[in-house]
Each structure stands twice: as structure tokens, then as C-alpha cells.
Short mmCIF file of C-alpha atoms in Angstrom, two decimals:
data_model
loop_
_atom_site.label_atom_id
_atom_site.label_comp_id
_atom_site.label_asym_id
_atom_site.label_seq_id
_atom_site.Cartn_x
_atom_site.Cartn_y
_atom_site.Cartn_z
CA MET A 1 -20.55 -5.10 12.10
CA THR A 2 -19.36 -7.20 9.17
CA THR A 3 -19.12 -5.57 5.77
CA VAL A 4 -19.35 -7.13 2.33
CA ASP A 5 -18.28 -4.54 -0.23
CA GLU A 6 -17.75 -5.72 -3.79
CA ARG A 7 -18.16 -2.99 -6.43
CA HIS A 8 -18.56 -3.66 -10.12
CA THR A 9 -20.48 -1.76 -12.77
CA ALA A 10 -23.11 0.81 -11.84
CA SER A 11 -26.70 -0.37 -11.59
CA ALA A 12 -28.75 -0.23 -14.75
CA VAL A 13 -32.04 -0.01 -12.82
CA PRO A 14 -34.15 2.82 -14.30
CA ALA A 15 -35.10 5.85 -12.27
CA VAL A 16 -38.63 6.12 -10.87
CA ALA A 17 -40.49 9.39 -10.39
CA THR A 18 -41.50 10.27 -6.83
CA ARG A 19 -45.23 10.56 -6.09
CA ARG A 20 -46.55 12.84 -3.40
CA SER A 21 -48.51 11.13 -0.63
CA PRO A 22 -52.18 12.16 -0.32
CA ALA A 23 -52.08 11.55 3.46
CA ALA A 24 -52.56 15.21 4.40
CA ALA A 25 -55.52 15.59 2.03
CA VAL A 26 -57.17 12.43 3.39
CA LEU A 27 -56.77 13.61 6.98
CA ALA A 28 -58.18 17.01 6.03
CA VAL A 29 -61.28 15.30 4.59
CA LEU A 30 -61.75 13.17 7.71
CA TRP A 31 -61.46 16.17 10.06
CA ALA A 32 -63.80 18.16 7.81
CA GLY A 33 -66.35 15.37 8.23
CA ALA A 34 -66.01 15.62 12.01
CA ALA A 35 -66.53 19.39 11.75
CA ALA A 36 -69.69 18.78 9.68
CA VAL A 37 -71.01 16.49 12.41
CA PHE A 38 -70.37 19.22 14.99
CA VAL A 39 -72.27 21.71 12.81
CA LEU A 40 -75.14 19.20 12.58
CA TRP A 41 -75.32 19.07 16.39
CA TRP A 42 -74.94 22.85 16.79
CA SER A 43 -77.68 23.66 14.28
CA ASP A 44 -80.15 21.42 16.10
CA THR A 45 -79.27 22.52 19.64
CA GLY A 46 -81.26 25.34 21.15
CA SER A 47 -80.79 26.90 24.56
CA VAL A 48 -79.42 24.52 27.19
CA VAL A 49 -81.01 24.70 30.64
CA GLY A 50 -79.78 23.06 33.81
CA ALA A 51 -77.33 20.26 34.51
CA ALA A 52 -79.52 17.66 32.82
CA GLY A 53 -79.60 19.73 29.62
CA TRP A 54 -75.82 20.16 29.59
CA LEU A 55 -75.25 16.45 30.23
CA THR A 56 -77.64 15.23 27.54
CA GLY A 57 -76.36 17.85 25.06
CA ALA A 58 -72.77 16.73 25.60
CA GLY A 59 -73.92 13.10 25.36
CA ARG A 60 -75.60 13.78 22.01
CA MET A 61 -72.44 15.43 20.72
CA ALA A 62 -70.30 12.48 21.85
CA GLY A 63 -72.77 10.05 20.28
CA LEU A 64 -72.76 11.82 16.92
CA LEU A 65 -68.97 11.90 16.83
CA CYS A 66 -68.84 8.26 17.90
CA GLY A 67 -71.23 7.35 15.07
CA TYR A 68 -69.06 9.26 12.60
CA ALA A 69 -65.91 7.58 13.96
CA CYS A 70 -67.55 4.15 13.46
CA ALA A 71 -68.06 4.91 9.77
CA VAL A 72 -64.44 6.11 9.52
CA LEU A 73 -63.24 2.88 11.18
CA VAL A 74 -65.10 0.80 8.60
CA GLY A 75 -63.74 2.92 5.75
CA LEU A 76 -60.16 2.53 7.00
CA MET A 77 -60.68 -1.26 7.17
CA ALA A 78 -61.83 -1.41 3.54
CA ARG A 79 -58.30 -1.67 2.04
CA VAL A 80 -58.88 1.11 -0.46
CA PRO A 81 -55.86 1.23 -2.84
CA LEU A 82 -55.54 5.02 -2.52
CA LEU A 83 -54.88 4.49 1.19
CA GLU A 84 -53.10 1.13 1.18
CA VAL A 85 -50.66 2.01 -1.62
CA ARG A 86 -50.39 5.80 -1.80
CA VAL A 87 -50.62 6.55 1.93
CA GLY A 88 -49.15 3.27 3.17
CA SER A 89 -50.69 0.30 4.96
CA ASP A 90 -48.75 0.86 8.17
CA ARG A 91 -49.84 4.51 8.39
CA VAL A 92 -53.45 3.55 7.68
CA ALA A 93 -53.18 0.91 10.43
CA ARG A 94 -52.00 3.60 12.86
CA TRP A 95 -54.90 5.83 11.81
CA HIS A 96 -57.27 2.92 12.34
CA ALA A 97 -55.84 2.24 15.80
CA MET A 98 -56.13 5.92 16.75
CA ALA A 99 -59.68 6.13 15.38
CA GLY A 100 -60.52 3.01 17.41
CA ARG A 101 -59.29 4.63 20.62
CA TYR A 102 -61.28 7.79 19.84
CA THR A 103 -64.35 5.69 19.11
CA VAL A 104 -64.20 3.79 22.40
CA CYS A 105 -63.59 6.99 24.41
CA LEU A 106 -66.48 8.75 22.67
CA LEU A 107 -68.69 5.71 23.25
CA VAL A 108 -67.92 5.71 26.98
CA ALA A 109 -68.56 9.46 27.15
CA HIS A 110 -71.84 9.11 25.23
CA ILE A 111 -73.16 6.36 27.51
CA ALA A 112 -72.09 8.05 30.75
CA LEU A 113 -73.34 11.53 29.82
CA ILE A 114 -76.65 10.45 28.30
CA LEU A 115 -77.59 8.11 31.15
CA THR A 116 -76.54 10.62 33.80
CA GLY A 117 -78.47 13.39 32.03
CA TYR A 118 -81.60 11.25 31.64
CA ALA A 119 -81.40 10.18 35.29
CA ALA A 120 -81.14 13.81 36.42
CA GLN A 121 -84.00 14.80 34.14
CA ASP A 122 -86.29 11.99 35.42
CA HIS A 123 -85.08 12.26 39.05
CA ALA A 124 -84.28 8.55 38.93
CA SER A 125 -81.30 6.45 39.98
CA LEU A 126 -78.61 5.70 37.39
CA VAL A 127 -79.30 1.94 37.58
CA HIS A 128 -83.05 2.44 37.06
CA GLU A 129 -82.47 4.81 34.13
CA THR A 130 -79.99 2.41 32.51
CA LEU A 131 -82.43 -0.50 32.66
CA ASN A 132 -85.21 1.70 31.36
CA VAL A 133 -83.17 2.90 28.37
CA VAL A 134 -81.80 -0.53 27.45
CA LEU A 135 -85.04 -2.47 27.84
CA ASP A 136 -87.70 0.02 26.78
CA TYR A 137 -86.20 2.33 24.17
CA PRO A 138 -86.48 1.21 20.51
CA ASP A 139 -83.42 -0.48 18.97
CA MET A 140 -81.48 -0.19 22.25
CA LEU A 141 -81.04 -3.94 22.77
CA LYS A 142 -79.27 -4.14 19.40
CA ALA A 143 -77.23 -1.04 20.25
CA THR A 144 -76.25 -2.58 23.60
CA ALA A 145 -75.06 -5.74 21.86
CA GLY A 146 -73.04 -3.62 19.43
CA THR A 147 -71.53 -1.69 22.34
CA VAL A 148 -70.40 -4.89 24.06
CA ILE A 149 -68.77 -6.08 20.84
CA LEU A 150 -66.96 -2.75 20.34
CA PHE A 151 -65.60 -2.91 23.88
CA ALA A 152 -64.41 -6.49 23.24
CA VAL A 153 -62.65 -5.39 20.05
CA GLY A 154 -61.08 -2.47 21.88
CA ILE A 155 -59.81 -4.62 24.74
CA THR A 156 -58.29 -7.28 22.47
CA SER A 157 -56.62 -4.54 20.41
CA MET A 158 -54.71 -3.13 23.38
CA ARG A 159 -50.98 -3.72 23.12
CA ALA A 160 -50.83 -5.77 26.33
CA ALA A 161 -53.65 -8.04 25.14
CA ARG A 162 -52.23 -8.37 21.62
CA ARG A 163 -48.97 -9.76 22.99
CA ARG A 164 -50.91 -12.57 24.70
CA THR A 165 -53.21 -13.58 21.86
CA SER A 166 -52.61 -15.16 18.48
CA TYR A 167 -53.02 -13.26 15.25
CA GLU A 168 -55.83 -15.61 14.28
CA PHE A 169 -57.83 -14.84 17.44
CA TRP A 170 -57.29 -11.08 17.02
CA TYR A 171 -58.32 -11.33 13.36
CA TYR A 172 -61.67 -12.99 14.07
CA VAL A 173 -62.53 -10.70 16.98
CA HIS A 174 -61.64 -7.67 14.86
CA LEU A 175 -64.03 -8.77 12.12
CA LEU A 176 -66.86 -8.39 14.64
CA THR A 177 -66.47 -4.62 14.27
CA TYR A 178 -68.75 -4.84 11.23
CA ALA A 179 -71.47 -6.52 13.31
CA ALA A 180 -71.07 -3.94 16.09
CA VAL A 181 -71.43 -1.00 13.72
CA PHE A 182 -74.46 -2.59 12.04
CA LEU A 183 -76.20 -3.25 15.37
CA ALA A 184 -75.56 0.25 16.70
CA PHE A 185 -76.58 2.08 13.52
CA PHE A 186 -80.36 1.88 13.83
CA HIS A 187 -80.74 3.48 17.26
CA GLN A 188 -78.87 6.53 15.97
CA LEU A 189 -81.70 7.33 13.56
CA THR A 190 -84.52 6.09 15.77
CA LEU A 191 -83.54 8.03 18.91
CA GLY A 192 -81.32 10.79 17.52
CA ASN A 193 -83.00 14.20 17.82
CA ASP A 194 -80.62 15.44 15.12
CA PHE A 195 -82.27 13.13 12.56
CA ASN A 196 -85.96 12.96 13.52
CA GLY A 197 -87.94 14.89 10.91
CA LYS A 198 -84.74 16.12 9.22
CA PRO A 199 -84.42 14.45 5.80
CA VAL A 200 -81.16 16.20 4.83
CA ALA A 201 -79.33 15.09 7.99
CA THR A 202 -80.78 11.59 7.68
CA ALA A 203 -79.70 11.35 4.03
CA PHE A 204 -76.18 12.50 5.01
CA TRP A 205 -75.95 9.77 7.67
CA TYR A 206 -77.21 7.06 5.33
CA ALA A 207 -74.75 8.21 2.64
CA LEU A 208 -71.90 8.09 5.17
CA TYR A 209 -72.63 4.53 6.26
CA LEU A 210 -73.66 3.17 2.88
CA GLY A 211 -70.51 4.69 1.36
CA ALA A 212 -68.32 2.96 3.95
CA ALA A 213 -70.20 -0.32 3.38
CA ALA A 214 -69.78 0.01 -0.40
CA LEU A 215 -66.01 0.41 0.01
CA VAL A 216 -65.85 -2.76 2.09
CA VAL A 217 -67.96 -4.78 -0.36
CA TRP A 218 -65.99 -3.60 -3.38
CA PHE A 219 -62.41 -3.73 -2.11
CA ARG A 220 -62.62 -6.57 0.45
CA VAL A 221 -65.06 -8.86 -1.39
CA LEU A 222 -65.55 -8.18 -5.10
CA ALA A 223 -62.01 -7.03 -6.01
CA PRO A 224 -60.34 -10.09 -4.39
CA ILE A 225 -62.84 -12.42 -6.08
CA ARG A 226 -62.00 -10.88 -9.44
CA LEU A 227 -58.24 -11.07 -8.78
CA ASN A 228 -58.27 -14.72 -7.83
CA LEU A 229 -60.62 -15.86 -10.57
CA ARG A 230 -58.43 -14.04 -13.09
CA HIS A 231 -54.99 -15.15 -11.91
CA ARG A 232 -55.63 -18.68 -10.53
CA LEU A 233 -52.78 -18.74 -8.01
CA ARG A 234 -51.21 -21.98 -6.76
CA VAL A 235 -48.10 -22.93 -4.78
CA GLU A 236 -45.27 -23.80 -7.16
CA SER A 237 -42.57 -24.70 -4.61
CA VAL A 238 -41.41 -24.25 -0.98
CA ARG A 239 -37.78 -23.88 0.10
CA GLN A 240 -36.10 -23.42 3.47
CA GLU A 241 -33.90 -20.28 3.64
CA ALA A 242 -32.80 -20.31 7.31
CA PRO A 243 -33.91 -22.00 10.54
CA GLY A 244 -37.67 -21.46 10.70
CA VAL A 245 -37.68 -19.32 7.52
CA TYR A 246 -39.25 -20.57 4.28
CA SER A 247 -39.76 -19.12 0.81
CA VAL A 248 -42.97 -19.94 -1.07
CA VAL A 249 -43.10 -19.47 -4.84
CA VAL A 250 -46.63 -18.87 -6.14
CA GLN A 251 -47.53 -19.37 -9.78
CA GLY A 252 -50.45 -17.76 -11.61
CA ARG A 253 -51.72 -16.39 -14.90
CA ARG A 254 -50.96 -12.88 -16.16
CA ILE A 255 -49.10 -11.96 -12.97
CA GLY A 256 -47.78 -8.77 -14.56
CA GLU A 257 -51.33 -7.38 -14.64
CA LEU A 258 -51.37 -7.30 -10.83
CA GLY A 259 -49.13 -4.22 -10.93
CA ALA A 260 -47.15 -5.42 -7.89
CA GLN A 261 -43.94 -3.56 -7.06
CA ALA A 262 -40.86 -4.52 -5.07
CA GLY A 263 -41.46 -3.62 -1.42
CA GLN A 264 -45.20 -4.37 -1.47
CA PHE A 265 -47.13 -7.21 0.15
CA PHE A 266 -50.27 -9.28 -0.33
CA ARG A 267 -52.64 -10.83 2.18
CA TRP A 268 -52.55 -14.58 1.69
CA ARG A 269 -54.74 -17.60 2.32
CA PHE A 270 -53.59 -21.14 1.50
CA PHE A 271 -56.30 -23.76 1.01
CA GLY A 272 -55.41 -27.26 1.98
CA GLY A 273 -55.96 -29.77 4.75
CA ASP A 274 -55.07 -27.28 7.52
CA ARG A 275 -56.61 -24.01 8.74
CA MET A 276 -54.46 -21.63 6.65
CA GLY A 277 -57.45 -20.63 4.56
CA TRP A 278 -59.36 -19.30 7.55
CA THR A 279 -57.29 -16.14 8.06
CA SER A 280 -55.85 -13.55 5.70
CA THR A 281 -52.21 -12.93 6.67
CA PRO A 282 -49.88 -10.26 5.21
CA TYR A 283 -46.54 -11.41 3.75
CA SER A 284 -44.22 -9.25 1.65
CA LEU A 285 -42.84 -10.16 -1.74
CA SER A 286 -39.23 -11.19 -1.20
CA ALA A 287 -38.38 -10.83 -4.90
CA PRO A 288 -39.75 -8.73 -7.75
CA PRO A 289 -42.49 -10.50 -9.77
CA ARG A 290 -40.91 -12.60 -12.51
CA GLY A 291 -43.01 -13.82 -15.40
CA ASP A 292 -45.89 -15.76 -13.89
CA LEU A 293 -44.24 -16.16 -10.45
CA LEU A 294 -44.47 -14.37 -7.09
CA ARG A 295 -42.34 -15.21 -4.05
CA ILE A 296 -42.81 -14.60 -0.34
CA THR A 297 -40.45 -15.48 2.51
CA VAL A 298 -41.99 -16.25 5.90
CA LYS A 299 -40.63 -16.79 9.41
CA ALA A 300 -42.54 -19.10 11.75
CA LEU A 301 -43.92 -16.68 14.35
CA GLY A 302 -47.55 -17.88 14.68
CA ASP A 303 -49.88 -20.72 13.73
CA HIS A 304 -50.33 -19.50 10.15
CA SER A 305 -46.68 -18.74 9.41
CA ALA A 306 -45.48 -21.94 11.11
CA ALA A 307 -47.69 -23.98 8.76
CA VAL A 308 -46.08 -22.45 5.65
CA SER A 309 -43.35 -25.11 5.67
CA LEU A 310 -46.05 -27.79 5.26
CA LEU A 311 -47.44 -26.35 2.01
CA ARG A 312 -47.28 -28.61 -1.00
CA PRO A 313 -47.00 -27.76 -4.72
CA GLY A 314 -50.42 -27.32 -6.28
CA THR A 315 -52.04 -25.90 -3.12
CA ARG A 316 -54.64 -23.30 -4.09
CA VAL A 317 -53.83 -19.73 -3.01
CA TRP A 318 -56.12 -16.77 -2.35
CA ALA A 319 -54.38 -13.37 -2.43
CA GLU A 320 -55.50 -9.80 -1.86
CA GLY A 321 -53.38 -6.84 -2.92
CA PRO A 322 -50.90 -5.54 -3.72
CA TYR A 323 -50.64 -3.24 -0.70
CA GLY A 324 -47.95 -1.07 0.88
CA SER A 325 -46.03 2.05 -0.08
CA LEU A 326 -42.48 0.96 0.80
CA THR A 327 -41.53 1.23 -2.88
CA ALA A 328 -39.16 3.10 -5.16
CA ASP A 329 -41.89 5.75 -5.56
CA ARG A 330 -40.90 7.16 -2.16
CA ALA A 331 -37.29 7.86 -3.12
CA THR A 332 -36.31 11.53 -3.27
CA GLY A 333 -32.74 11.09 -4.53
CA HIS A 334 -30.30 8.59 -6.04
CA ARG A 335 -28.65 7.23 -2.87
CA SER A 336 -30.50 4.83 -0.60
CA LEU A 337 -29.82 2.93 2.61
CA LEU A 338 -32.01 -0.12 3.35
CA ILE A 339 -32.07 -1.28 7.00
CA ALA A 340 -33.72 -4.61 7.80
CA ALA A 341 -34.21 -6.54 11.02
CA GLY A 342 -34.89 -10.27 10.89
CA VAL A 343 -37.57 -11.29 8.42
CA GLY A 344 -38.05 -7.57 7.66
CA VAL A 345 -35.38 -8.17 5.03
CA THR A 346 -37.97 -9.68 2.66
CA PRO A 347 -39.39 -6.49 1.09
CA LEU A 348 -35.97 -4.84 1.25
CA ARG A 349 -34.38 -7.75 -0.62
CA ALA A 350 -36.81 -7.04 -3.50
CA LEU A 351 -36.02 -3.32 -3.31
CA PHE A 352 -32.29 -4.03 -3.17
CA GLU A 353 -32.56 -5.58 -6.62
CA THR A 354 -34.73 -2.88 -8.21
CA LEU A 355 -34.17 0.44 -6.43
CA PRO A 356 -32.42 2.96 -8.71
CA GLY A 357 -29.10 4.62 -7.94
CA GLU A 358 -26.48 3.86 -5.29
CA VAL A 359 -27.82 1.40 -2.71
CA THR A 360 -26.52 0.05 0.60
CA LEU A 361 -28.29 -2.63 2.64
CA LEU A 362 -27.74 -3.06 6.40
CA TYR A 363 -29.06 -6.38 7.74
CA ARG A 364 -29.57 -6.79 11.50
CA ALA A 365 -29.75 -10.37 12.80
CA ARG A 366 -28.72 -12.37 15.86
CA ASN A 367 -26.17 -14.57 14.08
CA ALA A 368 -25.05 -15.70 10.65
CA GLU A 369 -27.50 -18.63 10.64
CA ASP A 370 -30.43 -16.18 10.82
CA LEU A 371 -29.36 -14.31 7.67
CA ALA A 372 -32.19 -15.42 5.40
CA LEU A 373 -31.56 -14.73 1.68
CA GLY A 374 -27.96 -13.71 2.44
CA GLY A 375 -26.56 -15.47 -0.62
CA GLU A 376 -29.03 -13.67 -2.89
CA LEU A 377 -28.18 -10.32 -1.33
CA GLU A 378 -24.48 -10.76 -1.98
CA ALA A 379 -25.13 -11.90 -5.56
CA ILE A 380 -27.26 -8.80 -6.18
CA ALA A 381 -24.56 -6.62 -4.61
CA ARG A 382 -21.96 -8.02 -7.01
CA TRP A 383 -24.27 -7.63 -10.00
CA ARG A 384 -25.21 -4.01 -9.39
CA GLY A 385 -22.13 -2.76 -7.54
CA ALA A 386 -23.83 -2.23 -4.20
CA ARG A 387 -22.92 -2.95 -0.56
CA VAL A 388 -24.32 -5.40 1.99
CA LEU A 389 -23.54 -4.78 5.67
CA TYR A 390 -24.35 -7.20 8.49
CA ALA A 391 -25.02 -6.14 12.09
CA LEU A 392 -24.74 -9.37 14.13
CA ASN A 393 -24.62 -10.06 17.84
CA GLY A 394 -21.23 -10.53 19.43
CA PRO A 395 -19.92 -13.87 20.78
CA ARG A 396 -21.57 -13.23 24.17
CA GLY A 397 -24.85 -12.09 22.63
CA GLU A 398 -24.12 -8.37 22.84
CA ARG A 399 -26.05 -6.35 20.24
CA PRO A 400 -24.25 -3.92 17.92
CA ALA A 401 -25.16 -0.30 18.63
CA LEU A 402 -26.92 1.31 15.65
CA THR A 403 -26.34 4.82 16.96
CA ALA A 404 -26.18 8.05 14.98
CA ASP A 405 -22.36 8.04 15.13
CA ALA A 406 -22.14 4.38 14.08
CA LEU A 407 -24.48 4.90 11.16
CA ARG A 408 -22.62 8.01 9.98
CA ALA A 409 -19.31 6.15 10.14
CA THR A 410 -20.71 3.17 8.25
CA VAL A 411 -22.51 5.08 5.50
CA PRO A 412 -20.62 8.16 4.25
CA GLY A 413 -22.94 11.03 3.35
CA LEU A 414 -25.78 9.44 5.31
CA ALA A 415 -27.80 12.66 5.54
CA GLY A 416 -28.21 12.67 1.75
CA HIS A 417 -29.64 9.15 1.58
CA ASP A 418 -33.21 7.93 1.44
CA VAL A 419 -33.50 5.37 4.24
CA TYR A 420 -35.93 2.44 4.05
CA ILE A 421 -36.58 0.58 7.33
CA CYS A 422 -38.45 -2.68 7.79
CA GLY A 423 -38.60 -4.58 11.05
CA PRO A 424 -40.41 -4.67 14.39
CA HIS A 425 -42.07 -1.45 15.54
CA GLY A 426 -39.61 -0.89 18.40
CA PHE A 427 -36.63 -1.39 16.08
CA ALA A 428 -38.05 1.11 13.58
CA GLN A 429 -38.69 3.70 16.32
CA GLU A 430 -35.19 3.36 17.71
CA LEU A 431 -33.62 3.66 14.27
CA TYR A 432 -35.77 6.65 13.36
CA GLY A 433 -34.40 8.56 16.35
CA ALA A 434 -30.81 7.61 15.49
CA LEU A 435 -31.25 8.63 11.85
CA ARG A 436 -32.75 11.99 12.77
CA ALA A 437 -29.85 12.57 15.16
CA ALA A 438 -27.48 11.70 12.29
CA GLY A 439 -29.00 14.49 10.19
CA VAL A 440 -31.34 12.50 7.92
CA PRO A 441 -34.48 14.59 7.23
CA GLY A 442 -37.75 12.97 8.28
CA ARG A 443 -39.08 13.11 4.70
CA ARG A 444 -36.22 10.81 3.63
CA ILE A 445 -36.98 8.11 6.23
CA HIS A 446 -39.46 5.53 4.93
CA HIS A 447 -40.61 2.62 7.06
CA GLU A 448 -43.29 -0.02 7.44
CA SER A 449 -43.34 -2.03 10.64
CA PHE A 450 -46.25 -4.38 9.68
CA GLU A 451 -47.20 -4.57 13.37
CA LEU A 452 -50.85 -5.61 13.59
#
């Protein structure tokens, strides 16, 4: 582990007040909604008789919860600033992934229980009952199409499948969730005993789905249109920082009105002769906003990021954001340790310049050639009297051990630091365990893995 330690005057960066995350309150609201759905089912369920009654009753319950989970999925996809900034985009992504798993499991349970219950009630075979329900019941063909789409989204979102598909493919398949929810919505009201002749329950369900749709329209369509019409973003310049790593400077009007902070990211589209405008890809700011300029630094890991080096000045840019909560607002004290792996250094480089108090940055990379923005980091360290530490592989490729003991020896008083981590999900998990073993409280460990 190589250390650069040049101390000068103390940093003049102003202190920032810590804001409490509303994550617990948001989760409480979501679980309260699930409880309300259960009450809806309970209030409309009389005495249950026989196996068929138990099966169909359980199937109704699973269907109602699945319908509620679909609305929650859409709401979590809406990029609401309260969630994306105050809770954190990575945490919201984990909630979305968990809600997706719940949704698919509830959908399977709903289908299996309802069809088995109907078959027992009609004394028919499961195949006959399935064909009867799909072909003869109102709105069931649309619901079946929506079910197939949801299963496809679920399969492509599995970790094993994600490793074998491009981000662009995953992105387009994931967008089909909206179509699946729309197709499945109508059979819920047409066939749901909990809604037939019950205006209050029906109004609640419409409000739930229309509310989720309104969030999507406002925050994923109208707000980005307003942002881009107002700020008129274009590529100002492109510069290589390391092998396969490029910085893109974006110029616009009234950039300060965006309210972007060091540590945050935008979702970017670049319109030119290639396909970079077809997908919205998240890249962090690698420097604080300056005047009318924003800067991102990108490593070529996929089709979109690999094409960044081909961008030309004047290329039109479409941005959505800012998102992310890996900011100075999360600090609880005046000593901070920033730990970056690879291109995860980009948001931490911006924080390294602006974070108040005593700051140390630990940069994990394979070799010195992969240290993107290294010269800037050392210049910032000299300016503000901070430290930059490098954790590089040995001559035979052996990785330095970032254990609890090694971290304590490298950073005196580690337990009293706020620790910001940015890198691959596995790296962040491993470091979290080492930091907890080193005595750092969980509330002082802040990380965003940006794993999609």
C-alpha cells in the first residue's frame, strides 16, 4: 500500500449539516399499504368451506398483494427525488429488486392457488381449468400477456442472467414492466370479488395505480423535459484519463440551478450518429459543478460506456437528475475516509475536494496505470492538507488485504471516521465487514455500489 501524505493548511471547506434519512418512514408507509390490502381481503372474506374455498381464498390474498406490489414496483421506478436523493438510489434499487422478487413469488402463488382451487371447485382437470380461465374469462388474455412479460423481466433480472446480458438489453426488457402492469390491471377489477360492487375499494385501487402512474409521468417524463429544455446541455470536451477511462465535460446554461452536489450522479443520453441516445445510463460527477460545466469520468465496460471516447464537442446531451445520497449530508463528524475501487473513484474524487474536515482517500486499483484522476487527487491533497493512499496489486498480481487490522493501522482513529465506499457490490460488502470488525459503527459507513 503506497502512501502519499503531504500536509499543508487545514481545509477551508464549510461544514454541512447532516440530514436524517426518511428510509424508515417510507418503509413504514409501504408496509402499512400491504396491511391495508390484507384488511381489504379480510373484510370481504366470509366463512371458508372445504379445500377449494381455502385455495381460492389464499389465491385471492396472493393476487391482491401481487397487485399492490406491482404498484409499488412502478412507484420505486419513478425516480422520485425524496427516494433517489434522501434515501439513496442504491438502497431504492435494492428495495425495487426485493419488491420484484416478492411480486414474482406472489404471482406464482396466485396463479397456482386460484387455478387449483377453481379446478377443485369445478371437479375439472388443472389443464382444462387453465384453458377455461385464460380463454373465457374477461380481460384474462391481457392479464396472461402481462404475466409472461413479468416473468421475462424477473428472469433477466436474476444475477446469473444479468452477468450474461448487456446493460442495454436489460434496460429495454425492464421497461416492459410498465406494459405488464397495465395489461394485468384490468382483470383485477373485472374479476376481483373484493372490488365488484364496492366503490370505496375500487376507488382505493384506482388511486393507488393512478398515483404510481402520475409519479412516473412527472419525474421520468415531464421533469427531464423541463431540465433539458432549460439547461441545453452539450459536450464541451473529451479527455483520456487512463487506459479505457475518459472524462467528458458537459456545458449548459444555469448549471447551478440543478442543485447537483459532489457525490451525486445523472442518467445520461448522448445524441449523435451512434446508439448512445437509446439508453439512459448512470454516470457520477467526477468533479463538483463549476460555473456552467459538469464533468463525468467513464470506464469502458459496455457498449454505451465504450462509445464515450467517440463523443465530439457539440454533441447534444440529455440528462436526468441529480440522483444519489453519497454526499456530505451523510457525514456525522469531521473526519472522513473515502475508499474507492476502480472507476468508483469518480464520485469520491468530487467529495475529496468538497467534504468538510479531515479527509483521507484510499484508492484500490490493479496498477499505477489504472489510477484515473490520480494527479488531481494529489493536487487536492496538497491544497487542503489531506492524504491519498493507494492499494495496488503486487508484482505478481497479489491483491493487498484490506482487513480490519490493515485499515486500523493505515487510518489512526478509524472508528471515529465517516467512511464513504464506492465500487463494485462485492468490494463494498467485503469492506463493510472489515470496517465493522474494525469498530466503525454501521451508521458511519456510507456506500453506493451502482450495481444495476
